[in-house]
Every structure is written in C-alpha cells, then in structure tokens.
CSV table of C-alpha atoms in Angstrom, one decimal:
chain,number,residue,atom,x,y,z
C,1127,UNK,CA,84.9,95.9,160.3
C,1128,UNK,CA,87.8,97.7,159.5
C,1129,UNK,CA,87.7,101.6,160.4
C,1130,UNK,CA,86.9,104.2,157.7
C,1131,UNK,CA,87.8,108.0,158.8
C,1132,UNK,CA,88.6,111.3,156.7
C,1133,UNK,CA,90.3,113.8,158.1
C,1134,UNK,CA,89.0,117.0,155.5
C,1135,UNK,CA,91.5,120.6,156.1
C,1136,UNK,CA,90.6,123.5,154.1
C,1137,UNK,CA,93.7,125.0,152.4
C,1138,UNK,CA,95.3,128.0,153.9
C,1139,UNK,CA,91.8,129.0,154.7
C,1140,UNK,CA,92.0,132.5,155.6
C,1141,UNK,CA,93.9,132.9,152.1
C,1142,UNK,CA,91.6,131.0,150.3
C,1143,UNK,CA,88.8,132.9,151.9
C,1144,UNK,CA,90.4,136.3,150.6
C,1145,UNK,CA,90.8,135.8,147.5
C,1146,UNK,CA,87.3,134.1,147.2
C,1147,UNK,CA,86.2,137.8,147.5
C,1148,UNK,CA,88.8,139.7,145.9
C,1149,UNK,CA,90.8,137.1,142.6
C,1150,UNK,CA,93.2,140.0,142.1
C,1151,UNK,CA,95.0,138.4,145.0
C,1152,UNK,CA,95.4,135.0,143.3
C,1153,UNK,CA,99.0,134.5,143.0
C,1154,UNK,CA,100.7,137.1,145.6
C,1155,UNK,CA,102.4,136.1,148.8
C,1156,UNK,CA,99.6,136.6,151.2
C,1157,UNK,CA,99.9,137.5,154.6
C,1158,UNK,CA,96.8,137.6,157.4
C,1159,UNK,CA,97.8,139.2,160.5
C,1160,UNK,CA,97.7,142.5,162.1
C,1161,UNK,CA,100.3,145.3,162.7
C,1162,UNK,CA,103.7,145.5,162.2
C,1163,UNK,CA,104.4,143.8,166.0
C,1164,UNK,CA,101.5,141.6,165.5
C,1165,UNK,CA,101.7,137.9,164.4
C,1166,UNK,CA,100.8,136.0,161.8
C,1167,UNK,CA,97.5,133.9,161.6
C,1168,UNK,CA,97.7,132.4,158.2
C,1169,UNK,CA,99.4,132.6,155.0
C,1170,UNK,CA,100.1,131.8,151.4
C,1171,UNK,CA,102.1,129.0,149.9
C,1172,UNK,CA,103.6,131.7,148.1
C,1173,UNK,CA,104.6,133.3,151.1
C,1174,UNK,CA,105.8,130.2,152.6
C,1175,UNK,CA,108.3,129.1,150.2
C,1176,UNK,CA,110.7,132.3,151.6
C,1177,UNK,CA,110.2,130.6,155.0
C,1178,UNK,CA,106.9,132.2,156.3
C,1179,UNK,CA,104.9,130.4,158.6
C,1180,UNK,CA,102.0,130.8,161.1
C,1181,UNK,CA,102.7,132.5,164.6
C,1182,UNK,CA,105.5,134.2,163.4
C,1183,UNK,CA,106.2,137.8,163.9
C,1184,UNK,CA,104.7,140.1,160.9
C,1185,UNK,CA,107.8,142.2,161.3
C,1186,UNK,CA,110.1,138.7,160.1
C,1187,UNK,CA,107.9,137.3,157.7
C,1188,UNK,CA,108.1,140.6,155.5
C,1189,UNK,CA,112.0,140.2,156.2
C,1190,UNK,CA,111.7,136.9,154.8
C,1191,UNK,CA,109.4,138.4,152.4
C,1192,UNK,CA,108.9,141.8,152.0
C,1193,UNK,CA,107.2,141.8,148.8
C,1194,UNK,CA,104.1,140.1,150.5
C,1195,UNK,CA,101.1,141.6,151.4
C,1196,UNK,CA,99.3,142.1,154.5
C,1197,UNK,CA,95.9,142.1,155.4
C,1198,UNK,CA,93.8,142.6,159.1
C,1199,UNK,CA,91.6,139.6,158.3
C,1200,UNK,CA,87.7,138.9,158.2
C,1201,UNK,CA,86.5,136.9,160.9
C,1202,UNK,CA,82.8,137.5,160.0
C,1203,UNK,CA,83.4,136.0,156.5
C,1204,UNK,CA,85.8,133.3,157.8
C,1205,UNK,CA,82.8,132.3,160.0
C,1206,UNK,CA,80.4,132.6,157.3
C,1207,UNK,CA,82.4,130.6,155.0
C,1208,UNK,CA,83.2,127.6,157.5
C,1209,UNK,CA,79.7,127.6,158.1
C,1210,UNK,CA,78.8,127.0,154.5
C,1211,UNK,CA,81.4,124.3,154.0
C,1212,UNK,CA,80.1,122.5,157.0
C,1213,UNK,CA,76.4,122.4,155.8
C,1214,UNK,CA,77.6,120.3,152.6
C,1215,UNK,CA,79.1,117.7,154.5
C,1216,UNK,CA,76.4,117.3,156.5
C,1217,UNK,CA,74.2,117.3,154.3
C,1218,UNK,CA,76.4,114.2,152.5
C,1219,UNK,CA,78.5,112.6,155.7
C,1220,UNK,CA,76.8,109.9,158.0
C,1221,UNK,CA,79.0,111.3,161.1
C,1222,UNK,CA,80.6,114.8,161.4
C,1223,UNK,CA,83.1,116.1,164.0
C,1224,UNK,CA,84.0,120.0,163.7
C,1225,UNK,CA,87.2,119.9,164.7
C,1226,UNK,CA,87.9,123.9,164.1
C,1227,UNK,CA,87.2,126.6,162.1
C,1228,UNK,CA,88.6,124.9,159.0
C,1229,UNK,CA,89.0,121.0,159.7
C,1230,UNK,CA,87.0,118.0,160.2
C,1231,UNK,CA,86.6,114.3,160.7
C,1232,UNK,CA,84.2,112.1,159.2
C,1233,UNK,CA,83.1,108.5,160.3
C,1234,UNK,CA,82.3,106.8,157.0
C,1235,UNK,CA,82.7,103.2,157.7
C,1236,UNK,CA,81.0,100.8,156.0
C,1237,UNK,CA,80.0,103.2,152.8
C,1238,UNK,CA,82.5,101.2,150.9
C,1239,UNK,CA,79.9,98.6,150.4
C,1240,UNK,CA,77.7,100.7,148.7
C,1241,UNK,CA,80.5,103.6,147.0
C,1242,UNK,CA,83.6,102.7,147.8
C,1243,UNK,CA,84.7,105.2,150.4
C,1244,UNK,CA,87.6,106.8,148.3
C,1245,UNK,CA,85.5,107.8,145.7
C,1246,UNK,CA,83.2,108.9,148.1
C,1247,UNK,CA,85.7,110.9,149.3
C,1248,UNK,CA,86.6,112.4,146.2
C,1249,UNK,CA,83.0,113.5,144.9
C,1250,UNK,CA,82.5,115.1,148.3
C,1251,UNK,CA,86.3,117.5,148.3
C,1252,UNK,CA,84.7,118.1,144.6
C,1253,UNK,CA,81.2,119.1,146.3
C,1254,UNK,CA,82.5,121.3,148.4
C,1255,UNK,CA,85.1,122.9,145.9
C,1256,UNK,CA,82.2,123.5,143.8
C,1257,UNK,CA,79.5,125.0,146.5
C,1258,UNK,CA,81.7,126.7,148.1
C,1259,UNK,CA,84.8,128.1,145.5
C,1260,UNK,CA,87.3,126.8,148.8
C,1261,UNK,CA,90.0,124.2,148.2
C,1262,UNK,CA,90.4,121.2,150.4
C,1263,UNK,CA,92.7,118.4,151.4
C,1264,UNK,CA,92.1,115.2,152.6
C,1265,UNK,CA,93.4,111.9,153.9
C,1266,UNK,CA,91.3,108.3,154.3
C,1267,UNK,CA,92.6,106.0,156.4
C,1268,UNK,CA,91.4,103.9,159.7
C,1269,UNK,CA,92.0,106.1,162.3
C,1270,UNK,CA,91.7,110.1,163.2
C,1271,UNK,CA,95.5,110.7,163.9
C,1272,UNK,CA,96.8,108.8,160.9
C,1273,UNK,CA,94.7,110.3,158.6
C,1274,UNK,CA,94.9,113.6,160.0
C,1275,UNK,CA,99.0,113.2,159.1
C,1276,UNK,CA,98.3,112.0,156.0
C,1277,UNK,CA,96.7,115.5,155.0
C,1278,UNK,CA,99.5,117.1,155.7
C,1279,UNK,CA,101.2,115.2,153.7
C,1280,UNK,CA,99.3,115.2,150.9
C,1281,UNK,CA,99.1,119.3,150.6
C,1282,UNK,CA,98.0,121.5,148.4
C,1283,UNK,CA,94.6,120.3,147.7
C,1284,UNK,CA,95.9,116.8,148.3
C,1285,UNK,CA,93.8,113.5,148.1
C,1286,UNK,CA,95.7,110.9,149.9
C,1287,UNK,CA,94.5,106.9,150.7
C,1288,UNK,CA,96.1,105.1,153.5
C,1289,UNK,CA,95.0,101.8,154.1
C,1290,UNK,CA,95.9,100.0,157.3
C,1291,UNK,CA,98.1,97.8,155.5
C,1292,UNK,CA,100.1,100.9,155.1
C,1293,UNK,CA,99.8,102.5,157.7
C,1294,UNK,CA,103.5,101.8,159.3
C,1295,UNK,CA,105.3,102.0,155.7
C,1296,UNK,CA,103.7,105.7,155.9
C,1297,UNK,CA,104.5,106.8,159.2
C,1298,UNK,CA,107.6,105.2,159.8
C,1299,UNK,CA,109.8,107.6,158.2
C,1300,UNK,CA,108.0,110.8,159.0
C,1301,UNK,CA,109.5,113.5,161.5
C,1302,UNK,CA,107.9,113.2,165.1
C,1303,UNK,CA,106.9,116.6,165.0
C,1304,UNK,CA,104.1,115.6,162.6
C,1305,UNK,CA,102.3,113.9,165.1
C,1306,UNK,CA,99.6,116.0,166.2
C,1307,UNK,CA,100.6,116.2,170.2
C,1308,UNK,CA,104.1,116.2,169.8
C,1309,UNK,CA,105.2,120.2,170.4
C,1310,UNK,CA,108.4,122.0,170.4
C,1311,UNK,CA,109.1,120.9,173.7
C,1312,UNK,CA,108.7,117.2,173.9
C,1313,UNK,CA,110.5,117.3,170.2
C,1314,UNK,CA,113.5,119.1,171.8
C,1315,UNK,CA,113.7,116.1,174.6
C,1316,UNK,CA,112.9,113.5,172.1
C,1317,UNK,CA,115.5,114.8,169.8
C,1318,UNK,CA,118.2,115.0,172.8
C,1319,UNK,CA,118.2,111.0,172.9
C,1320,UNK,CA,118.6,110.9,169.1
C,1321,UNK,CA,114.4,109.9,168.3
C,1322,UNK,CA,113.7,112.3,165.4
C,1323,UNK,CA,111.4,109.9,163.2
C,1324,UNK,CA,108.1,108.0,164.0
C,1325,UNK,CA,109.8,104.5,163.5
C,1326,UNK,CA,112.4,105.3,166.1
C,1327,UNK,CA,109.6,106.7,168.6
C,1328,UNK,CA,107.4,103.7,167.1
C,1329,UNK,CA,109.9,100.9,168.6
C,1330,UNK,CA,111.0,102.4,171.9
C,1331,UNK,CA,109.5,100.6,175.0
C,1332,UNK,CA,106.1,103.0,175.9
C,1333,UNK,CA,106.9,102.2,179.9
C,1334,UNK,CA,110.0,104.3,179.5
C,1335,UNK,CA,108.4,106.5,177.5
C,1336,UNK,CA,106.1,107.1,180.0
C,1337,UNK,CA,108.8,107.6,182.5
C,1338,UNK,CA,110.0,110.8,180.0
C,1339,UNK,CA,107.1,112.0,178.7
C,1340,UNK,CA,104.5,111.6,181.9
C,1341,UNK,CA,101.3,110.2,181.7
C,1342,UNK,CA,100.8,111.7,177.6
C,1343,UNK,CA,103.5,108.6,177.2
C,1344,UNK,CA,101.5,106.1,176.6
C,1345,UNK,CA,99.2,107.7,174.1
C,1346,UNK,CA,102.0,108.8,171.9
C,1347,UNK,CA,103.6,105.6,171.9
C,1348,UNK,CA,100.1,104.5,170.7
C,1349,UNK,CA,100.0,107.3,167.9
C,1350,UNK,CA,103.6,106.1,166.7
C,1351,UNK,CA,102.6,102.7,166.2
C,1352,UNK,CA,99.0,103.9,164.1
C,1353,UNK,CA,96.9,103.1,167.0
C,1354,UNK,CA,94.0,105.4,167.7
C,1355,UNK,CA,90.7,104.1,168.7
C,1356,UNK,CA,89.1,107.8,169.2
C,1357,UNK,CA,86.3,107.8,167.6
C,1358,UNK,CA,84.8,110.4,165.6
C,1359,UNK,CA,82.2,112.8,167.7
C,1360,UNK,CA,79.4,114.3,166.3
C,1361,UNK,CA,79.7,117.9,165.5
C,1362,UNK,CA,77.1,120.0,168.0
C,1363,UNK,CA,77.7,123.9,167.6
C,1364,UNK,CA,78.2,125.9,171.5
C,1365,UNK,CA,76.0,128.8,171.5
C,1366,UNK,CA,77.4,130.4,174.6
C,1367,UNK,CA,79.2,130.1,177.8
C,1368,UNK,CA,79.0,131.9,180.9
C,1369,UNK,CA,79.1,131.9,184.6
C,1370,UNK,CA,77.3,133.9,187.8
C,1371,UNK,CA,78.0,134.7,191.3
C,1372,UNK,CA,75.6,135.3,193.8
C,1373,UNK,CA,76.9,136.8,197.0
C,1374,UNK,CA,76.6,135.7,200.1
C,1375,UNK,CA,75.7,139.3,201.4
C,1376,UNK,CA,74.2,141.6,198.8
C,1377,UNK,CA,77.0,144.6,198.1
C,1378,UNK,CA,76.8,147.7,196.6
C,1379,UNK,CA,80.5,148.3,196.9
C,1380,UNK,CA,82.1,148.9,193.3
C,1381,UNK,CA,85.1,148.0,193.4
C,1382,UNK,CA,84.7,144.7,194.7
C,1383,UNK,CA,81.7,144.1,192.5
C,1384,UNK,CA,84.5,145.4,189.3
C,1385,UNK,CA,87.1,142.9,191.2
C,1386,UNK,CA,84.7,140.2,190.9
C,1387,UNK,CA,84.1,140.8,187.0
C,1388,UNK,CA,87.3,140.7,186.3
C,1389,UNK,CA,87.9,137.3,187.4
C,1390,UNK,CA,85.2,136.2,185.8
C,1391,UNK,CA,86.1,137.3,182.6
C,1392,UNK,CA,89.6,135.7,182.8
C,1393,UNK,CA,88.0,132.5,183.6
C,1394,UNK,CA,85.6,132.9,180.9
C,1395,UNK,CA,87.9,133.8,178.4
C,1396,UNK,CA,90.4,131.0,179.1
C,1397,UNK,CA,87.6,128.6,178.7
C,1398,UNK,CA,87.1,130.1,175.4
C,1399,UNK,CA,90.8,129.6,174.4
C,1400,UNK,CA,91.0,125.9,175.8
C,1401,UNK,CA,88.0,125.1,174.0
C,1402,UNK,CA,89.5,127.1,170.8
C,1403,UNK,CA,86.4,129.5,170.8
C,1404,UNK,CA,85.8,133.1,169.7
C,1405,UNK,CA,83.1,135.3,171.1
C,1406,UNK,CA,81.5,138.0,169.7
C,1407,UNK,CA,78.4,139.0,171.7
C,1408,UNK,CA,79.2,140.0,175.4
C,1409,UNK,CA,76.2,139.7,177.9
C,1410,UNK,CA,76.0,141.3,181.4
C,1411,UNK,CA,73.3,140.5,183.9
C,1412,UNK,CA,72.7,142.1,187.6
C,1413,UNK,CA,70.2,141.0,190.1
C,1414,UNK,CA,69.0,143.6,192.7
C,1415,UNK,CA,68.6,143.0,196.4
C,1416,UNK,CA,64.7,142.6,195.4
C,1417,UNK,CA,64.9,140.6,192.8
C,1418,UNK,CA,64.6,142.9,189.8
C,1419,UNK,CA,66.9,141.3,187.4
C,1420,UNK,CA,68.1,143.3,184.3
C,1421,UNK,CA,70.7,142.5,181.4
C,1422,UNK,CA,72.7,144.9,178.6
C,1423,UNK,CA,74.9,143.2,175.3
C,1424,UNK,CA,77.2,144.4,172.6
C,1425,UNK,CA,78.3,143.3,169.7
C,1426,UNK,CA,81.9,143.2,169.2
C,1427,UNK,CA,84.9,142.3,167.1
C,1428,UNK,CA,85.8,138.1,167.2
C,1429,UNK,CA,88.1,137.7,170.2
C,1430,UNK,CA,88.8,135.5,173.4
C,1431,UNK,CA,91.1,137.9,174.7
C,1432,UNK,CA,91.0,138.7,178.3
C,1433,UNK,CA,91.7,142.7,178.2
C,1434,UNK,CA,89.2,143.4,175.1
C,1435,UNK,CA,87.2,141.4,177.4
C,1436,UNK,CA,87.2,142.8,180.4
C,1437,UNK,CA,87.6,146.5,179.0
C,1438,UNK,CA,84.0,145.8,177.1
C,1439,UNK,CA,82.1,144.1,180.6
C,1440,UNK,CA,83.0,146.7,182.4
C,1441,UNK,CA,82.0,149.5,180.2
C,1442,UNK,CA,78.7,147.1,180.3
C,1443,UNK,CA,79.0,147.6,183.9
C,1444,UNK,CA,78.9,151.2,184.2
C,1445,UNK,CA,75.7,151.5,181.4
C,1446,UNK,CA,73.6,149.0,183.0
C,1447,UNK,CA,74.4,149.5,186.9
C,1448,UNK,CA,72.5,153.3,188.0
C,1449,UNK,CA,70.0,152.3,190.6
C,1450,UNK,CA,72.7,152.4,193.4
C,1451,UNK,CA,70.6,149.6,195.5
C,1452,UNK,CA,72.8,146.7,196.3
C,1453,UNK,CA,73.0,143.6,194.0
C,1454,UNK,CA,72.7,140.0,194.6
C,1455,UNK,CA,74.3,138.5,191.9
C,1456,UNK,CA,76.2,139.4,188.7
C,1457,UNK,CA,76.9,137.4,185.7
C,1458,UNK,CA,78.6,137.2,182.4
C,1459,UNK,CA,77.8,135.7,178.7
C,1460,UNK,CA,79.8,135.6,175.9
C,1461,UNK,CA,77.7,134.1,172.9
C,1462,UNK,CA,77.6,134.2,169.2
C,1463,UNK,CA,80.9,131.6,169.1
C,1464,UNK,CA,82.8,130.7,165.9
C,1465,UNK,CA,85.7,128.7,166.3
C,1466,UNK,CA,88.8,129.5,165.8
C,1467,UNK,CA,92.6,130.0,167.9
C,1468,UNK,CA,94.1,132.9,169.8
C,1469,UNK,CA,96.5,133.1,167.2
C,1470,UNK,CA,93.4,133.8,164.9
C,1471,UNK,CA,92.2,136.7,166.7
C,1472,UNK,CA,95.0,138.8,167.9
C,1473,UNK,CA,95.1,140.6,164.5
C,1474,UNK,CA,95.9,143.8,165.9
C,1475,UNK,CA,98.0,142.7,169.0
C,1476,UNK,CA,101.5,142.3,169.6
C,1477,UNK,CA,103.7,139.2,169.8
C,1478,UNK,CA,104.5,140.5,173.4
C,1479,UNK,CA,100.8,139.8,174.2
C,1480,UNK,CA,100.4,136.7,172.4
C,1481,UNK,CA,103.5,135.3,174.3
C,1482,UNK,CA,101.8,136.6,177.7
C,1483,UNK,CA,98.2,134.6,177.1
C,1484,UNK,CA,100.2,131.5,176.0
C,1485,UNK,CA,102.6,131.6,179.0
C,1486,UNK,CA,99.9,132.1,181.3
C,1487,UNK,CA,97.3,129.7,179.6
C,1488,UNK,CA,100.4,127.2,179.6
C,1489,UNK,CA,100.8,127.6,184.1
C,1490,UNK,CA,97.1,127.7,184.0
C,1491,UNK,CA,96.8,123.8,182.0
C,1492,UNK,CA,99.7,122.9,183.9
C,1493,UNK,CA,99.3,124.1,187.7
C,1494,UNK,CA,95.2,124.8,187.7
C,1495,UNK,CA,93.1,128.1,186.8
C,1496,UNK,CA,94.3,129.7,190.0
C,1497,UNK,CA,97.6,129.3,189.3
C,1498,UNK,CA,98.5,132.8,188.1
C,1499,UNK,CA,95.7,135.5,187.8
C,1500,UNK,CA,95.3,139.4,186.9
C,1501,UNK,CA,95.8,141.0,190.8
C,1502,UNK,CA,92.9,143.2,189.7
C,1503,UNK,CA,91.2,140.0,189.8
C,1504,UNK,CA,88.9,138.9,193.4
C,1505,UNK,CA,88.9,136.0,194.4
C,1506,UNK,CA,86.0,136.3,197.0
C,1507,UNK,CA,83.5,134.0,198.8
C,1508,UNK,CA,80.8,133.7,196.6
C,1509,UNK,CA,78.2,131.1,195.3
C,1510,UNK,CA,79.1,131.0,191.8
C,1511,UNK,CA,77.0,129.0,188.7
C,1512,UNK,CA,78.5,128.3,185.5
C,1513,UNK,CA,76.1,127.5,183.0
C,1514,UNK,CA,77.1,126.2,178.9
C-alpha cells in the first residue's frame, strides 16, 4: 500500500499568534525578537519581502526594514495555542507526530478508501483554521521529507498534493538547501563541485557521496532521490527531565557542591536544546547525610539557556540549603516543557550569545558532551542518575 503522510506547518506562527490577540497588527511588518543586539525568532511575510529572515540580527532586519515592528514575544500563549491546534488533530488524525512547537506529521494511509486523503486533508487545515483562528500549510505525499518540502513550497497557507508519481518531477529542480539536513555548510561544499539542485545531488553516486559528506551521505543521497521510509511516530508529550548525583562521601563543602550544579545544569540544558525543549519550572532536591530529603521550585520565563539556568538553581541552592549537615546527594528538574528552539527563547539576548550556545552545542554533537564545558563546572567522582 502506497504511503500516505502530511506534513502540517503553522504559518509564521509567532506572527499569527500575535495578531490572533491583537488584529490591529494585521498587515504590518512584524518582528518577534528581543533587544536591539538580540535576534530574530520569527517574522512576517511582510517583513520578509525587504529581506528579513529568522536568526538574523534585530539590529539588520530593521535596516532592511525599519518601518517594522518589534515585539518580546509570548511564549505562554505560543504554548497555549500549539497546544490547542494539536488537540484538533488528534482528535481527527489516526497517527500524530509533534514535530515542534508549530509542525507536524500525520500517518493517514489507507483513509483514501473511505475519504480520499486530500480532502481529508483539506477539511482538517479548515478545522483547525476555524477552532483555532491560526493559518496552516500543508503537503500530502508518501513520505515525511518530501512532503515536509512540499510545504514549503506551497506557502502561505498553501495546500499542496504530491503523489509518488511526482515525486522526482517535483524535487528535481529544487535548490539543495531545501532539503531538510542540508545546512549552510554541506551547501557550501556541495556548491564548490558545482551540485546546487536536487537532480544533480539526485544522480551523483551515494558511495562518493559518502566519502564527502561522512556517514549522513547515504541518507541524503536517499532524500534526493524521494526515498524516506521514516515512519511517522506517535506524538507523546515530555513532562520533565532531570538528573542526580549521589556522592560517594557525603560533603558539606559549597563550593564543590555549586561546582557540581553547575555541570549539571549545562548538561541538562543541552539536552533540552538537542531535544528542541523549553523549560519553565526549575526543581532542586538535597538529600541529607540521614536521609531527610527536601525539594524547592520556581516558576520562570521559557528558556533552555545555561546561564538563566544556572543563575536560578543556584539561587534555589542558597534558599533550600540552611541545615549545614552534609548532603548525600543533589539533584536537578526542569519540567513544565513546551517545545520550541534556542532561537525561540533568547528574546532578550544578544546574537553574541546565541553564536556562543550554537558553537559550543556544535563541539558538543560533534566531539561528545565533555568536549568543551563552563570551568566553573566539576567534573567530580560521583554516582550520578538521570531520570526522563
């Protein structure tokens, strides 16, 4: 049976969640980021056409366009709404996979037997228009990455068939770049050797592709040619991570005990941005030499970054540790989750920052965790437990 999967991508959601709320800005170049050194996380197709696009510096975009408007952003109500818009297709979809705050894939093969699974398709985008007052795109075809491409292609608010008869005519001419794992740098070496569309990339031999490109060879070679036999996951919601260490020798010596927080935040938090999480309930817990075992929380602002991090567990820390008897064991939680990027929540930091977190989440993929780390950062001998 021949594959049926929607990829479904709300439309410049953090836009479209704005004006939801507030119609007067319905037709102004919209701008969601945070300080004039900070980056942008989304924006309007208003603001796009003077060349304004995502992760760009504020302070260029309102070169490009100065007329536009800026605004912090709402991660609350960007949660809320995501939230709403994934109970309707649940509600309607056989299989579901979240694949961010504002995207998902659907498994619906073998509904066109009883629908037709374009017009399916179609009264769904129109349910959730209608429940929800948020626009969405979305592409139909047999397999995650082609119909993931084909909603790009198909925006604004696009509704785009592809059926596997066409799925080569489609691709073929398309820049490389709009396949999904192809980034800035493999498009730079790619480009180098004169492969700049998919057909090119589509009919060059995957062995010495592999030999370029490393072990992802293979697998692009495979997206090039339409092939993807992912399938579609079903959605389950994270509620928290964290992790604990026990000590081999209970300690009541501060600084090593802050030391050890520390590195367990930056682990923590680079789980959360691998995983493409935000947190916004911290959790500490201490366990005294006899056993008494006590915890503290705080609510805080949507973030995964390691200094709001660590800056809030350690003011935890301070509140929560004041019987000076020594501890067995610390631990850290970070719960309430919502999805969404690093570029999402760095509203009010500066591209300098953002740059740091990506270089060393970059070494950190590439090299291990241990890589590169914060020196304030112990790494000490410790039994340590991480727990989803």
């Amino acid at each position: 049976m021949t594959r049926a999967i929607v990829h479904m991508d709300l439309d410049t959601f953090f836009v479209s969640c704005e004006r939801l709320v507030n119609s007067k800005l319905n037709g102004l170049p919209l701008i969601i980021g945070g300080g004039e050194r900070g980056v942008v996380a989304s924006c309007s197709y208003e603001a796009r056409t003077f060349g304004v696009r995502s992760a760009m510096p504020i302070k260029m975009a309102l070169r490009l366009c100065p007329q536009a408007k800026v605004m912090k952003g709402d991660m609350e109500l960007y949660s809320k709404l995501s939230h709403d818009v994934t109970q309707v297709i649940e509600e309607k979809a056989p299989i579901v996979e979240k694949a961010s705050i504002d995207e998902f894939y659907l498994d619906i093969t073998g509904m066109d037997k009883f629908y037709g699974c374009s017009q399916w398709t179609n009264e769904l985008a129109q349910s959730i228009t209608k429940e929800t007052g948020l626009p969405i795109s979305f592409a139909l075809s047999v397999n995650k990455t082609v119909s993931k491409i084909g909603t790009g292609e198909s925006k604004p608010v696009g509704r785009l068939e592809i059926p596997e008869i066409m799925v080569r005519s489609f691709l073929n001419p398309l820049s490389i770049q709009k396949i999904p794992m192809v980034g800035d740098v493999t498009f730079q070496l790619l480009s180098r050797i004169g492969i700049r569309n998919i057909q090119t990339l589509s009919e060059m031999p995957a062995e010495v592709l592999q030999r370029m490109i490393g072990k992802n060879g293979l697998e692009l070679w495979k997206k090039a040619n339409g092939i993807d036999n992912n399938p579609v996951e079903p959605y389950t919601e994270r509620k928290s991570i964290s992790t604990e260490h026990t000590f081999i020798q209970d300690t009541i010596d501060i600084p090593k005990l802050k030391s050890i927080l520390i590195g367990m935040v930056e682990k923590l938090a680079f789980q959360l941005r691998s995983e493409e999480w935000l947190t916004s309930t911290v959790v500490i817990k201490i366990r005294y030499a006899n056993f008494d075992t006590e915890t503290k929380q705080c609510k805080i602002a949507y973030t995964s970054a390691d200094h709001i991090l660590t800056r809030t567990v350690t003011d935890l820390f301070d509140k929560l540790y004041q019987r000076r008897m020594r501890l067995r064991l610390i631990g850290i939680r970070f719960s309430g989750l919502v999805r969404g990027t690093y570029q999402i929540n760095l509203f009010e930091d500066t591209e300098e920052m953002l740059s740091l977190y990506q270089a060393m989440d970059k070494m950190k993929k590439r090299y291990g965790f241990d890589a590169i780390a914060r020196c304030a950062g112990a790494n000490l001998k410790t039994k340590n437990k991480d727990v989803s």
